Short mmCIF file of C-alpha atoms and ligand atoms in Angstrom, two decimals:
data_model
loop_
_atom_site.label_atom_id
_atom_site.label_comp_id
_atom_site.label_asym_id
_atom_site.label_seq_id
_atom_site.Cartn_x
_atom_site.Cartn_y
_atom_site.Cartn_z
CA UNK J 272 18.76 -39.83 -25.03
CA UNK J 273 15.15 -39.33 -25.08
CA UNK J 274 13.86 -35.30 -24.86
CA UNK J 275 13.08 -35.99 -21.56
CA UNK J 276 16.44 -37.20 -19.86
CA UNK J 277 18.21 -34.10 -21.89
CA UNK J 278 15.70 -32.22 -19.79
CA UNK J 279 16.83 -33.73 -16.40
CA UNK J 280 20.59 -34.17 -17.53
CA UNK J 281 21.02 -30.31 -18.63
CA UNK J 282 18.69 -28.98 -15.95
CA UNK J 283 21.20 -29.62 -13.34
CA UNK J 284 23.66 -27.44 -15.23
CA UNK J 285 21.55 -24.70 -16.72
CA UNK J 286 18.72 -24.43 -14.36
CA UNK J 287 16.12 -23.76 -16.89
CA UNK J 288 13.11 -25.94 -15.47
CA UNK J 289 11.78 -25.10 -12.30
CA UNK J 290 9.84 -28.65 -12.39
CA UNK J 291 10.11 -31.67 -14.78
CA UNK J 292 6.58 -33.48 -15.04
CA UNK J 293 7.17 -37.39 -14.94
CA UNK J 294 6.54 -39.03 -18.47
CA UNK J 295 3.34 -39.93 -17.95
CA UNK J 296 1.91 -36.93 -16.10
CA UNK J 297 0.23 -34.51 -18.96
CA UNK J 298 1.01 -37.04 -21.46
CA UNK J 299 -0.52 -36.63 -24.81
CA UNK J 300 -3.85 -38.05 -26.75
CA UNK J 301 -3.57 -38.52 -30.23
CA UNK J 302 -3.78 -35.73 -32.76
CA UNK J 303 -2.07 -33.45 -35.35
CA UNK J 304 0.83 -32.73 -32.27
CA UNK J 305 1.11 -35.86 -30.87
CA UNK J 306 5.20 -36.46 -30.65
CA UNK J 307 5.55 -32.71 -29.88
CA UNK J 308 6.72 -32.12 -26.21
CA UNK J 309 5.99 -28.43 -25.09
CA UNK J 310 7.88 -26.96 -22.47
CA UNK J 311 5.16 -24.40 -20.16
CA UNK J 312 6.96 -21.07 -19.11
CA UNK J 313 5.65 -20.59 -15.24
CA UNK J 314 3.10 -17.92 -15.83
CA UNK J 315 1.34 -19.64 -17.93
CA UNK J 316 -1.37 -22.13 -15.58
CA UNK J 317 -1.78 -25.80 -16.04
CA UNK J 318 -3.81 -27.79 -13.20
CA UNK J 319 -2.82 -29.42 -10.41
CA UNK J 320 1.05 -27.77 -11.33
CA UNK J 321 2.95 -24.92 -9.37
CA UNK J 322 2.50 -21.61 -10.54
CA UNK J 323 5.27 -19.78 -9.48
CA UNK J 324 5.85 -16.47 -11.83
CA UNK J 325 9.39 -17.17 -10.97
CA UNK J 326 8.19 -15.25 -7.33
CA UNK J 327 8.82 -16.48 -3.57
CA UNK J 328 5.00 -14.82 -3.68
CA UNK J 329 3.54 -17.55 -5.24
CA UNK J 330 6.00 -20.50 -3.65
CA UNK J 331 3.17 -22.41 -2.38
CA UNK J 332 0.44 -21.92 -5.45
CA UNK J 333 -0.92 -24.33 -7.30
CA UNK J 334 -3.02 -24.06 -10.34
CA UNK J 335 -6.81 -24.90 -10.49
CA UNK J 336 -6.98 -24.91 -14.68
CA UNK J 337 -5.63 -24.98 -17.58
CA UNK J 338 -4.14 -21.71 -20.03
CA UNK J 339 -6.29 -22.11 -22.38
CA UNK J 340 -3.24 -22.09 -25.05
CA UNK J 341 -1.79 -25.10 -23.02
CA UNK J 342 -5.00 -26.88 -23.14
CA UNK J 343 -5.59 -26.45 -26.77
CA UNK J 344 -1.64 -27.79 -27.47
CA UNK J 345 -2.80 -30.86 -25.33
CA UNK J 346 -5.89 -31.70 -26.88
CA UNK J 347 -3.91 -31.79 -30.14
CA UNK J 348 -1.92 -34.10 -28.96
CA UNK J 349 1.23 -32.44 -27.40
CA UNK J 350 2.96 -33.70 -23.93
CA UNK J 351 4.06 -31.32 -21.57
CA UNK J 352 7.63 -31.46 -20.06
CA UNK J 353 7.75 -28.99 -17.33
CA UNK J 354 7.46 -25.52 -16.35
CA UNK J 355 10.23 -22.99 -17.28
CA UNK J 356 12.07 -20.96 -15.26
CA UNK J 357 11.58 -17.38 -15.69
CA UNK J 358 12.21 -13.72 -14.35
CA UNK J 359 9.94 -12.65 -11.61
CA UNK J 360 6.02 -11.86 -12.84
CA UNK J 361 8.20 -11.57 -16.85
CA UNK J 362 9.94 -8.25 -15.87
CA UNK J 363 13.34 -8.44 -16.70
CA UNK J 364 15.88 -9.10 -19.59
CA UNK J 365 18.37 -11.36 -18.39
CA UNK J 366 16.60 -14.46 -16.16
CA UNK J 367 18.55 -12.45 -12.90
CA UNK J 368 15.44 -11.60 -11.51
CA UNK J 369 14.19 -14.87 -11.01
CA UNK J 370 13.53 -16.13 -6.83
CA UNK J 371 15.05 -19.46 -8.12
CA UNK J 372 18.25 -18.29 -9.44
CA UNK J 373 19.52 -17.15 -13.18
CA UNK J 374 19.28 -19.64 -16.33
CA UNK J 375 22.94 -19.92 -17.97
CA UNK J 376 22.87 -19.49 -21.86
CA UNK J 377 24.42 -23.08 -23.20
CA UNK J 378 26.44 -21.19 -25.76
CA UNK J 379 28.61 -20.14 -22.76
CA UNK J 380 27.19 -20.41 -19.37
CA UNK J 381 29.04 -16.79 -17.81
CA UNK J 382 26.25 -14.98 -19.95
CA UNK J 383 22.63 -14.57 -19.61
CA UNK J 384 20.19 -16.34 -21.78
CA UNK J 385 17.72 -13.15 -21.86
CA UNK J 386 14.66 -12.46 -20.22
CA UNK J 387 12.18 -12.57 -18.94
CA UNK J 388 11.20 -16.28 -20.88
CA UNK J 389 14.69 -17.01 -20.58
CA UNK J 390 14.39 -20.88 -19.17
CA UNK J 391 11.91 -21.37 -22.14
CA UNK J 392 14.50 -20.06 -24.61
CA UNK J 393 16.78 -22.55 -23.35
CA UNK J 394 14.81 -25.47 -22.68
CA UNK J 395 14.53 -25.11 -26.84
CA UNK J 396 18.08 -24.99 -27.61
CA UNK J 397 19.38 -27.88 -25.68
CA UNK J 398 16.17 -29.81 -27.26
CA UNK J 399 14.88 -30.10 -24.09
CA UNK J 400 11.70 -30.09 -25.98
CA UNK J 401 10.11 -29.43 -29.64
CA UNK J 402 8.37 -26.30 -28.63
CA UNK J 403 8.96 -23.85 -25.41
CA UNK J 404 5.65 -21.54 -24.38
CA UNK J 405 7.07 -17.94 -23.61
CA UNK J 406 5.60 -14.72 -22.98
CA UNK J 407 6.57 -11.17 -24.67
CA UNK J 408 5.72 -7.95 -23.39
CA UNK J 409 8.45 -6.33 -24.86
CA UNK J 410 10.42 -8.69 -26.02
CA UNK J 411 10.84 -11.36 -23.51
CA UNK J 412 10.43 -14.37 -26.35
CA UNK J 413 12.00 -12.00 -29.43
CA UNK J 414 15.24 -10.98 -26.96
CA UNK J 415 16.29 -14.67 -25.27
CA UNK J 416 15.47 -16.59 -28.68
CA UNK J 417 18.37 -14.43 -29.78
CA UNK J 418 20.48 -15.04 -27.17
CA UNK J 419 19.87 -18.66 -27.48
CA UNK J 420 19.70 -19.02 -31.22
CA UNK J 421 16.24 -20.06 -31.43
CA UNK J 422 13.37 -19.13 -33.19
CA UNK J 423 10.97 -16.63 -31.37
CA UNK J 424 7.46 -15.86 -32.51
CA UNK J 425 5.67 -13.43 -31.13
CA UNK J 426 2.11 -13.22 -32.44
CA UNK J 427 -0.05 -10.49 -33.13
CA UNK J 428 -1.58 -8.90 -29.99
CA UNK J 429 -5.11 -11.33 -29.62
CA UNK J 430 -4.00 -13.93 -31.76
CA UNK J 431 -3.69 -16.08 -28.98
CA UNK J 432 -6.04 -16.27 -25.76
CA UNK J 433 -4.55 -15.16 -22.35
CA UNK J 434 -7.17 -17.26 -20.44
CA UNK J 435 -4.51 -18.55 -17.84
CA UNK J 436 -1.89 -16.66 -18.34
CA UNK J 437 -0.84 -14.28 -15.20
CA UNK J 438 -1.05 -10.77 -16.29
CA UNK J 439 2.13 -8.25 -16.53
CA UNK J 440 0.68 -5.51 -18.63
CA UNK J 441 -2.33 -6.92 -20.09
CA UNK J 442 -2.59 -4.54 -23.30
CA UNK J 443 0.83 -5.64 -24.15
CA UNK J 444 0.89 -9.57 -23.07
CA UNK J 445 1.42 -11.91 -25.46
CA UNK J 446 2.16 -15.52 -25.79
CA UNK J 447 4.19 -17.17 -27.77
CA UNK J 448 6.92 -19.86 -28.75
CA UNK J 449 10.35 -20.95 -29.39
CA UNK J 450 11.55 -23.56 -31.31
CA UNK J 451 14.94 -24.91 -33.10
CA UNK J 452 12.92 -25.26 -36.60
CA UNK J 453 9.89 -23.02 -38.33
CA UNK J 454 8.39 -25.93 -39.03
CA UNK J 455 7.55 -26.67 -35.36
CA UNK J 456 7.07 -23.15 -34.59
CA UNK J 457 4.49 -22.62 -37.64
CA UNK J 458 2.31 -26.27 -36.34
CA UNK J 459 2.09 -25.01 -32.41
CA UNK J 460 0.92 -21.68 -33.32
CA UNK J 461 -1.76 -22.87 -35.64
CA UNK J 462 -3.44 -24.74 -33.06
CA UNK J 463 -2.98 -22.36 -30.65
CA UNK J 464 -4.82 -19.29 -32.14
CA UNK J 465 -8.00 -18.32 -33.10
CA UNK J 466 -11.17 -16.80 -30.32
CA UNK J 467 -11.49 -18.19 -27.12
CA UNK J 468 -14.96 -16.82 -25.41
CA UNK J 469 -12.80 -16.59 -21.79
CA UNK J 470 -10.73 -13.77 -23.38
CA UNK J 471 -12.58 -10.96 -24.61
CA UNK J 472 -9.60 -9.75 -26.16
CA UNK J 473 -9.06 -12.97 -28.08
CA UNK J 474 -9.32 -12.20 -32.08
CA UNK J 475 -12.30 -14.16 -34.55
CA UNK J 476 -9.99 -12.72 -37.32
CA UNK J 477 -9.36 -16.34 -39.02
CA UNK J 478 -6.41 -18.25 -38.39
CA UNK J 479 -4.25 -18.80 -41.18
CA UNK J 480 -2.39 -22.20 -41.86
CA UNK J 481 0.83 -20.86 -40.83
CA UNK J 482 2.83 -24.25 -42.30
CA UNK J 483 1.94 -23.20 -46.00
CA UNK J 484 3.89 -20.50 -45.91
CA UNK J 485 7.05 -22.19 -45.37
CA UNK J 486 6.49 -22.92 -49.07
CA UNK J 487 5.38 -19.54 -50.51
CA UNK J 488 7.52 -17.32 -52.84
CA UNK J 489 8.64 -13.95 -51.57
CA UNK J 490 9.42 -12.92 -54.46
CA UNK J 491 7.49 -9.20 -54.99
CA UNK J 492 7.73 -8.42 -51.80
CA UNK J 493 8.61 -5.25 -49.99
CA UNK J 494 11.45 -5.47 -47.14
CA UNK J 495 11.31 -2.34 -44.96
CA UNK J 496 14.58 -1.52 -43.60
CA UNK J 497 13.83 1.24 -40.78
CA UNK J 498 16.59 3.99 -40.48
CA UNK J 499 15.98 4.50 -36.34
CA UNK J 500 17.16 0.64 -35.84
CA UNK J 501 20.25 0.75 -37.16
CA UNK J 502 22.05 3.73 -35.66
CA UNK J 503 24.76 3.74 -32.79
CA UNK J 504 25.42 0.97 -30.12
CA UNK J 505 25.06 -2.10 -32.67
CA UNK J 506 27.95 -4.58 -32.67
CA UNK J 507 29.30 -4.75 -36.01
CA UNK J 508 28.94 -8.56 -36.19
CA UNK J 509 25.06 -8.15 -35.41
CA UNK J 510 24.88 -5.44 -37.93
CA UNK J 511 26.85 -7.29 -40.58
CA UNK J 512 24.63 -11.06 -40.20
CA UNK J 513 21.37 -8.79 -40.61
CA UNK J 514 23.06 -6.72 -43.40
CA UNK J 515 23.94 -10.50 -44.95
CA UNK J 516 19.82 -11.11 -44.40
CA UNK J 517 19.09 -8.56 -46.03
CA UNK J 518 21.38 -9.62 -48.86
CA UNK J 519 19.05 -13.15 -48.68
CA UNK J 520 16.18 -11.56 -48.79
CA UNK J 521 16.90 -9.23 -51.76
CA UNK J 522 18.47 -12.63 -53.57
CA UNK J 523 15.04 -14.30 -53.28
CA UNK J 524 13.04 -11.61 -55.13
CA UNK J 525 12.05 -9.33 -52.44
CA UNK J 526 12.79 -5.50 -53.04
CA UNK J 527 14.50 -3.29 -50.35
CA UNK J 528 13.17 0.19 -49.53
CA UNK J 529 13.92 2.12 -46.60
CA UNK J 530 11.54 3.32 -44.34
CA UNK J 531 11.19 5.82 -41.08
CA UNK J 532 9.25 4.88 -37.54
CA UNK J 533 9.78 8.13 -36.52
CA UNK J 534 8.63 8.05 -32.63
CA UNK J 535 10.92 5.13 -32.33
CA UNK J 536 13.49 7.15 -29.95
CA UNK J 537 10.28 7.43 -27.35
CA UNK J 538 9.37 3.75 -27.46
CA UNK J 539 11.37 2.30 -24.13
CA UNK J 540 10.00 5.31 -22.31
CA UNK J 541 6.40 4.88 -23.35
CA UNK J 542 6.54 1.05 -22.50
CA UNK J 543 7.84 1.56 -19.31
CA UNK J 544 5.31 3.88 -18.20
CA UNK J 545 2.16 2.26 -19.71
CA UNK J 546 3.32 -1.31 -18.45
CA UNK J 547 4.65 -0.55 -15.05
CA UNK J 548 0.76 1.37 -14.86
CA UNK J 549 -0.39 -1.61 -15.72
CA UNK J 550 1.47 -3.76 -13.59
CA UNK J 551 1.01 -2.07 -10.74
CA UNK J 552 -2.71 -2.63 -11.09
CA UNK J 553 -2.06 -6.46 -12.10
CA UNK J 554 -0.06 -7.05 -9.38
CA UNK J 555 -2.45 -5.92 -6.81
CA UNK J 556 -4.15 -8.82 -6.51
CA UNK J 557 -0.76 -10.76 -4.23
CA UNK J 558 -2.03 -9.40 -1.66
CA UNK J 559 -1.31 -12.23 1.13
CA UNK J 560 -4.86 -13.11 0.99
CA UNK J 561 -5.96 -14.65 -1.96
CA UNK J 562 -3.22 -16.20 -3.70
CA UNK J 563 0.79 -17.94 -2.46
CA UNK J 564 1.87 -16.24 0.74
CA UNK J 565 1.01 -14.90 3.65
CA UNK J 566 3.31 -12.85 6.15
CA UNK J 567 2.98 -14.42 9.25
CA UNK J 568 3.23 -12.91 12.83
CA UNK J 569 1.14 -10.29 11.42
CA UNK J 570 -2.03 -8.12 13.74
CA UNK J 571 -3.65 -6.64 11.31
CA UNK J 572 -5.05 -6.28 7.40
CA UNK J 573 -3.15 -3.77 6.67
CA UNK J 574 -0.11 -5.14 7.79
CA UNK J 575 -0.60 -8.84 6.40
CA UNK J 576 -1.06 -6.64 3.02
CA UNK J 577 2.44 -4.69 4.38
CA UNK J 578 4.87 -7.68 5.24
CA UNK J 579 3.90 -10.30 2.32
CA UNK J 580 4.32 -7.75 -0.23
CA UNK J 581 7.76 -6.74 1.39
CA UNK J 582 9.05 -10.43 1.70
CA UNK J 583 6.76 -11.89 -1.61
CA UNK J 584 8.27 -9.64 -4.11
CA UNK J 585 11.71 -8.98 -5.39
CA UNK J 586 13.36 -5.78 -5.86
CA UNK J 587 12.91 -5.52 -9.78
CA UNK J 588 9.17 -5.92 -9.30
CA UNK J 589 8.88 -3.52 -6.26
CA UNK J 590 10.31 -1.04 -8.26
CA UNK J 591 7.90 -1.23 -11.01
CA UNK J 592 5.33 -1.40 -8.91
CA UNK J 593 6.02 1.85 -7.39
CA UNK J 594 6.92 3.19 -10.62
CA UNK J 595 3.61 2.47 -11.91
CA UNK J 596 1.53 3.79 -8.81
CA UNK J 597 3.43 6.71 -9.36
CA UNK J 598 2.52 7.93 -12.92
CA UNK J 599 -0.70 7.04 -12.34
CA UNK J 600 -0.90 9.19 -9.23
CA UNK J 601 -3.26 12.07 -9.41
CA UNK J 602 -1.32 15.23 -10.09
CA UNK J 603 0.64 12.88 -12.84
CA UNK J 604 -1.42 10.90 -14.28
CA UNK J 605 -1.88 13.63 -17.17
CA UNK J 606 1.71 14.65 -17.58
CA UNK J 607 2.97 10.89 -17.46
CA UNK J 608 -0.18 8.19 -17.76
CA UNK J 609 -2.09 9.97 -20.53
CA UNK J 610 0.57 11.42 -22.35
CA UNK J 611 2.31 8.06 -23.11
CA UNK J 612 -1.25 6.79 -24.26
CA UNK J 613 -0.76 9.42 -26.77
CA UNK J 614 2.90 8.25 -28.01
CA UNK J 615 1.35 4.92 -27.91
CA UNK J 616 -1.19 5.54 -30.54
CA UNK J 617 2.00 7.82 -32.36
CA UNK J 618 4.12 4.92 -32.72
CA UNK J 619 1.43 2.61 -33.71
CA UNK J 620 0.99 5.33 -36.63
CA UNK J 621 4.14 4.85 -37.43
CA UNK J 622 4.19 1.40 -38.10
CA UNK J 623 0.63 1.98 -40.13
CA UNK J 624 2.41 4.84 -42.33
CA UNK J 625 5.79 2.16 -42.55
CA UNK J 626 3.27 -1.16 -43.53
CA UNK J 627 2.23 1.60 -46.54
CA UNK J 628 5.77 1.13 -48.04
CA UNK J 629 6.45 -2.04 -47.40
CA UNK J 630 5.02 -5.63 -46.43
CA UNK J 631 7.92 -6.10 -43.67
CA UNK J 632 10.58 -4.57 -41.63
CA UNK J 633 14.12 -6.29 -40.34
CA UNK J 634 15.58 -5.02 -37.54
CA UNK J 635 17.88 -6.54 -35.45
CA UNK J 636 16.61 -8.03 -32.58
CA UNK J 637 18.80 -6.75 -30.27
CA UNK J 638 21.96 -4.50 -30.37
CA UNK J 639 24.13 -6.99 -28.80
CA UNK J 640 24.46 -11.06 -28.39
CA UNK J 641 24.02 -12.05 -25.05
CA UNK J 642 25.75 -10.61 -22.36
CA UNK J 643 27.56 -11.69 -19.43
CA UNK J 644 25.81 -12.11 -15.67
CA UNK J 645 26.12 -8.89 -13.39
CA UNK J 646 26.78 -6.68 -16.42
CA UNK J 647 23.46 -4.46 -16.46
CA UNK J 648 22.60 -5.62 -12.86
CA UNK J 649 23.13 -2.83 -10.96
CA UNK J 650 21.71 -0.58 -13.40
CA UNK J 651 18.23 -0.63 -14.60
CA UNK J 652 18.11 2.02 -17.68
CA UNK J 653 20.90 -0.22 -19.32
CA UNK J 654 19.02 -3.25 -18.77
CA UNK J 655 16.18 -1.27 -20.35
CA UNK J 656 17.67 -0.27 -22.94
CA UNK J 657 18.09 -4.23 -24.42
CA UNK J 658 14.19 -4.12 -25.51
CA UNK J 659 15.33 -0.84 -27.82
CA UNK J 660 14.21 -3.06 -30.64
CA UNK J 661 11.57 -5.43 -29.83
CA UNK J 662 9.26 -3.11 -27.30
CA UNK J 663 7.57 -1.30 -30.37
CA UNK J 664 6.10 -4.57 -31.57
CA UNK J 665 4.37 -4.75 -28.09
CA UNK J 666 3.45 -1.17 -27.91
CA UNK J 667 1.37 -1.19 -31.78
CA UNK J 668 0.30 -4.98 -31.58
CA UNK J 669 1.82 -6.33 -34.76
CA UNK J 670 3.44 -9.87 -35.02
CA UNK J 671 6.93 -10.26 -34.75
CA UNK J 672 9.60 -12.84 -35.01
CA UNK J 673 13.09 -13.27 -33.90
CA UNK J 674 15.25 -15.17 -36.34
CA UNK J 675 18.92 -17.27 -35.61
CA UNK J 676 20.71 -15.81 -38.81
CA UNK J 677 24.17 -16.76 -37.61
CA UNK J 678 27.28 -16.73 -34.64
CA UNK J 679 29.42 -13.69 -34.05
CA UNK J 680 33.36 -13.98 -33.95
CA UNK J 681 32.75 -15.38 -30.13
CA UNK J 682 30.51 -18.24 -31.06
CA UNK J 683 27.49 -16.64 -29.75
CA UNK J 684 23.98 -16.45 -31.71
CA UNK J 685 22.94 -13.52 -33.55
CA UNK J 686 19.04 -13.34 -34.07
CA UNK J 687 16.79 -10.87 -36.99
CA UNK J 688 13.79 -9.65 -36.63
CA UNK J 689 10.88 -9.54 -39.00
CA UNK J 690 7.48 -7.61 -38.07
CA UNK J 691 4.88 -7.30 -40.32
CA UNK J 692 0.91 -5.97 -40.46
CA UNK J 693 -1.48 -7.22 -37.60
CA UNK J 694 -2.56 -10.76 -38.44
CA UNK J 695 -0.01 -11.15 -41.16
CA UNK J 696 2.42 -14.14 -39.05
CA UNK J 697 2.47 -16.08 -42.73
CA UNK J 698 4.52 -13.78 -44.21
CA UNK J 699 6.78 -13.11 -41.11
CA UNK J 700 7.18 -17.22 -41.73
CA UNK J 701 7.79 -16.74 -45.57
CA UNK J 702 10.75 -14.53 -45.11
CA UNK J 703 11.97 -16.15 -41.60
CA UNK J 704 12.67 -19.52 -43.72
CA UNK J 705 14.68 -17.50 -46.40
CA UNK J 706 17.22 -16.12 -43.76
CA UNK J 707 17.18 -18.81 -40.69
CA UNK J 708 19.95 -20.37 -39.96
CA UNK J 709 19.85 -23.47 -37.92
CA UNK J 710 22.71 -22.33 -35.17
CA UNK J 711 21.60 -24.93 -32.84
CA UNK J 712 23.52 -27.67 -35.12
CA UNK J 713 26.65 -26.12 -34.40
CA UNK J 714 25.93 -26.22 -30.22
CA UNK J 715 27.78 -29.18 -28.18
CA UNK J 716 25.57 -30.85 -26.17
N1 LIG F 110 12.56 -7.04 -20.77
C1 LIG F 110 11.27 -6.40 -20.80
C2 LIG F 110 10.86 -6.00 -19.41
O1 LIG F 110 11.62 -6.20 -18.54
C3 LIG F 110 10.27 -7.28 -21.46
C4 LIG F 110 9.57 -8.17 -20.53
C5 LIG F 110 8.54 -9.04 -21.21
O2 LIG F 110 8.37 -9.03 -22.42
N2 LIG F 110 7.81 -9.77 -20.39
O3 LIG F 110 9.81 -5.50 -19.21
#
């Protein structure tokens, strides 16, 4: 079967594509990627193809360029397959928040695949494609590569222009990939980093060649193992495949020390004040006017602003919206807005005091494997509570990487995490290749 009738075949089951491009639509030049087949999650533009954000809002949109990651894959020589689907504008944890209905995980289709880049996630394990583009806020590449049992990189915070991609929380938005193999994950990301002059925030720190350190020696190096990470509410199969990395790791060469991010019990409150701020400023801009829908049987501005709002969005976004006007609503913008910009720059302390000790941390990536559909639906804090481990990354900037390291007792992946210094993704891919385990051998297609 080529990669591209997998796509179609499994799509009908698993509904991770919201389109599939014919073969010869974005097809590729030559270059260093040509044979790679990238899968585009829909927030990310590419021209002349539906945009959605996984919203009704932007139903009819199409795109009039190119991300400038996407572009940059194609000019190397990659093919696009489709666009992923993908919780509504990336907030979410589990794909339910999607207007297009959930992704099922293929390890067993009554549980979620993760969010909010869940179709992306999958569209990698089936080998849908060689490389999936996702997006991580907080987690949503790091949290359904997990799930999935796929590698998930998220880069450092500018490593990677957002020229195209529709913003969440723009301090915190990253792109990124998944992939079955390191090797893959390592050759996308080198040709998609480095400055781009249409994102200001795009880094002219030099880009490293990621594939070389596949083959470097860990030995001497320092493994951080932070205390806050591995308290209550782990399963013990999760705890016991990291503890086994860790047991890798130490077998290579590298020395374990334990370390402290002290602030990390604030983290999921501070991101989900300074992103829903954010994102209520983002998200402005679907306003029935200028982009996807407008209400119609409408009299006035005010209410064409009213009634496509109120049908364009979805409940999950809604609330964040109004959870981010509020804290930034005079009378508590101090006490909410402005005091979680403090914690911010607290935790990203932490992480400089930690990166003193050590050249890497391991976490899990998340307390649980995947879990099943309608579990954390009907409450939010729960659902929350998933990103425990992977929001920090977002909230200081470093790189971080989600790692398959094994199954747990009911077949389902288990995923580490590595995060090391800003700009240091080669040795997050030195360690990663010491503790991956290929999982998505062992999945029946
Ligand atoms: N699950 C987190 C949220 O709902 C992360 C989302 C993301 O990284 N885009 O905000």
């Amino acid at each position: 079967m080529t990669t591209l009738e997998r796509a179609r075949s499994k799509n009908a089951e698993l509904n991770c594509f919201l389109e599939i491009f014919e073969e010869d639509r974005y097809a590729a030049r030559q270059g260093s990627l040509s044979g790679m087949s990238v899968a585009v999650k829909d927030v990310l533009a590419l021209k002349d193809a539906r945009l959605t954000c996984g919203s009704k809002f932007l139903e009819p949109f199409q795109s009039l360029y190119t991300a400038a990651c996407v572009q940059r894959l194609m000019d190397a020589g990659a093919s696009i397959v489709g666009k992923t689907n993908m919780d509504e504008f990336a907030m979410g944890s589990s794909n339910e928040n999607s207007a297009y209905g959930p992704v099922l995980n293929p390890w067993d289709t009554t549980r979620v695949p993760g969010g909010s880049s869940g179709g992306s996630a999958v569209a990698a394990a089936i080998g849908a494609c060689t490389v999936a583009l996702g997006t991580d806020t907080g987690g949503s590449i790091r949290q359904p590569a997990a799930f999935c049992g796929v590698v998930g990189m998220k880069p450092t915070y500018g490593r990677i222009s957002r020229y195209g991609l529709t913003a969440f929380a723009s301090s915190f938005d990253t792109v990124g990939t998944f992939s079955r193999t390191l090797e893959d994950t390592a050759r996308a990301l080198e040709v998609m980093s480095g400055f781009d002059e249409m994102d200001s925030t795009s880094s002219r720190v030099p880009v490293e060649k990621y594939s070389n350190a596949l083959s470097r020696d860990v030995a001497g190096l320092r493994i951080g193992i932070p205390k806050e990470y591995f308290g209550e509410g782990i399963e013990p199969d999760v705890r016991r495949l990291v503890e086994e990395s860790k047991a890798k790791l130490q077998k290579a060469g590298c020395t374990i020390v334990d370390v402290s991010l002290p602030h990390s019990k604030y983290c999921v409150a501070d991101y989900y004040i300074l992103t829903t701020a954010e994102a209520s400023s983002n998200l402005a801009r679907f306003d029935g006017i200028r982009y996807g829908r407008r209400a119609q049987g409408v009299t006035s501005l005010e209410d064409t602003y009213r009634k496509s709002r109120s049908e364009g969005f979805g409940r999950e976004v809604k609330r964040r919206i109004m959870l981010g006007t509020y804290v930034l609503s005079s009378g508590y913008y101090d006490a909410y807005y402005t005091r979680a910009q403090k914690v911010r720059r607290l935790i990203t302390q932490d992480f400089g005091i930690a990166f003193g000790e050590c050249d890497a941390l391991l976490t899990p990536t998340t307390p649980t494997t995947a879990f099943k559909f309608g579990e954390k639906v009907s409450d939010p804090l729960a659902m929350y509570l998933n990103d425990i481990f992977t929001v920090s990354a977002n909230i200081a900037g470093v790189p971080a990487m989600s790692v398959p390291v094994g199954l747990d007792s009911n077949g389902l992946p288990v995923g580490a995490q590595l995060i090391t210094k800003h700009f240091d993704e080669s040795t997050l891919f030195a360690l990663a290749k010491e503790i991956h385990v290929r999982v998505t051998d062992q999945l029946p297609l």
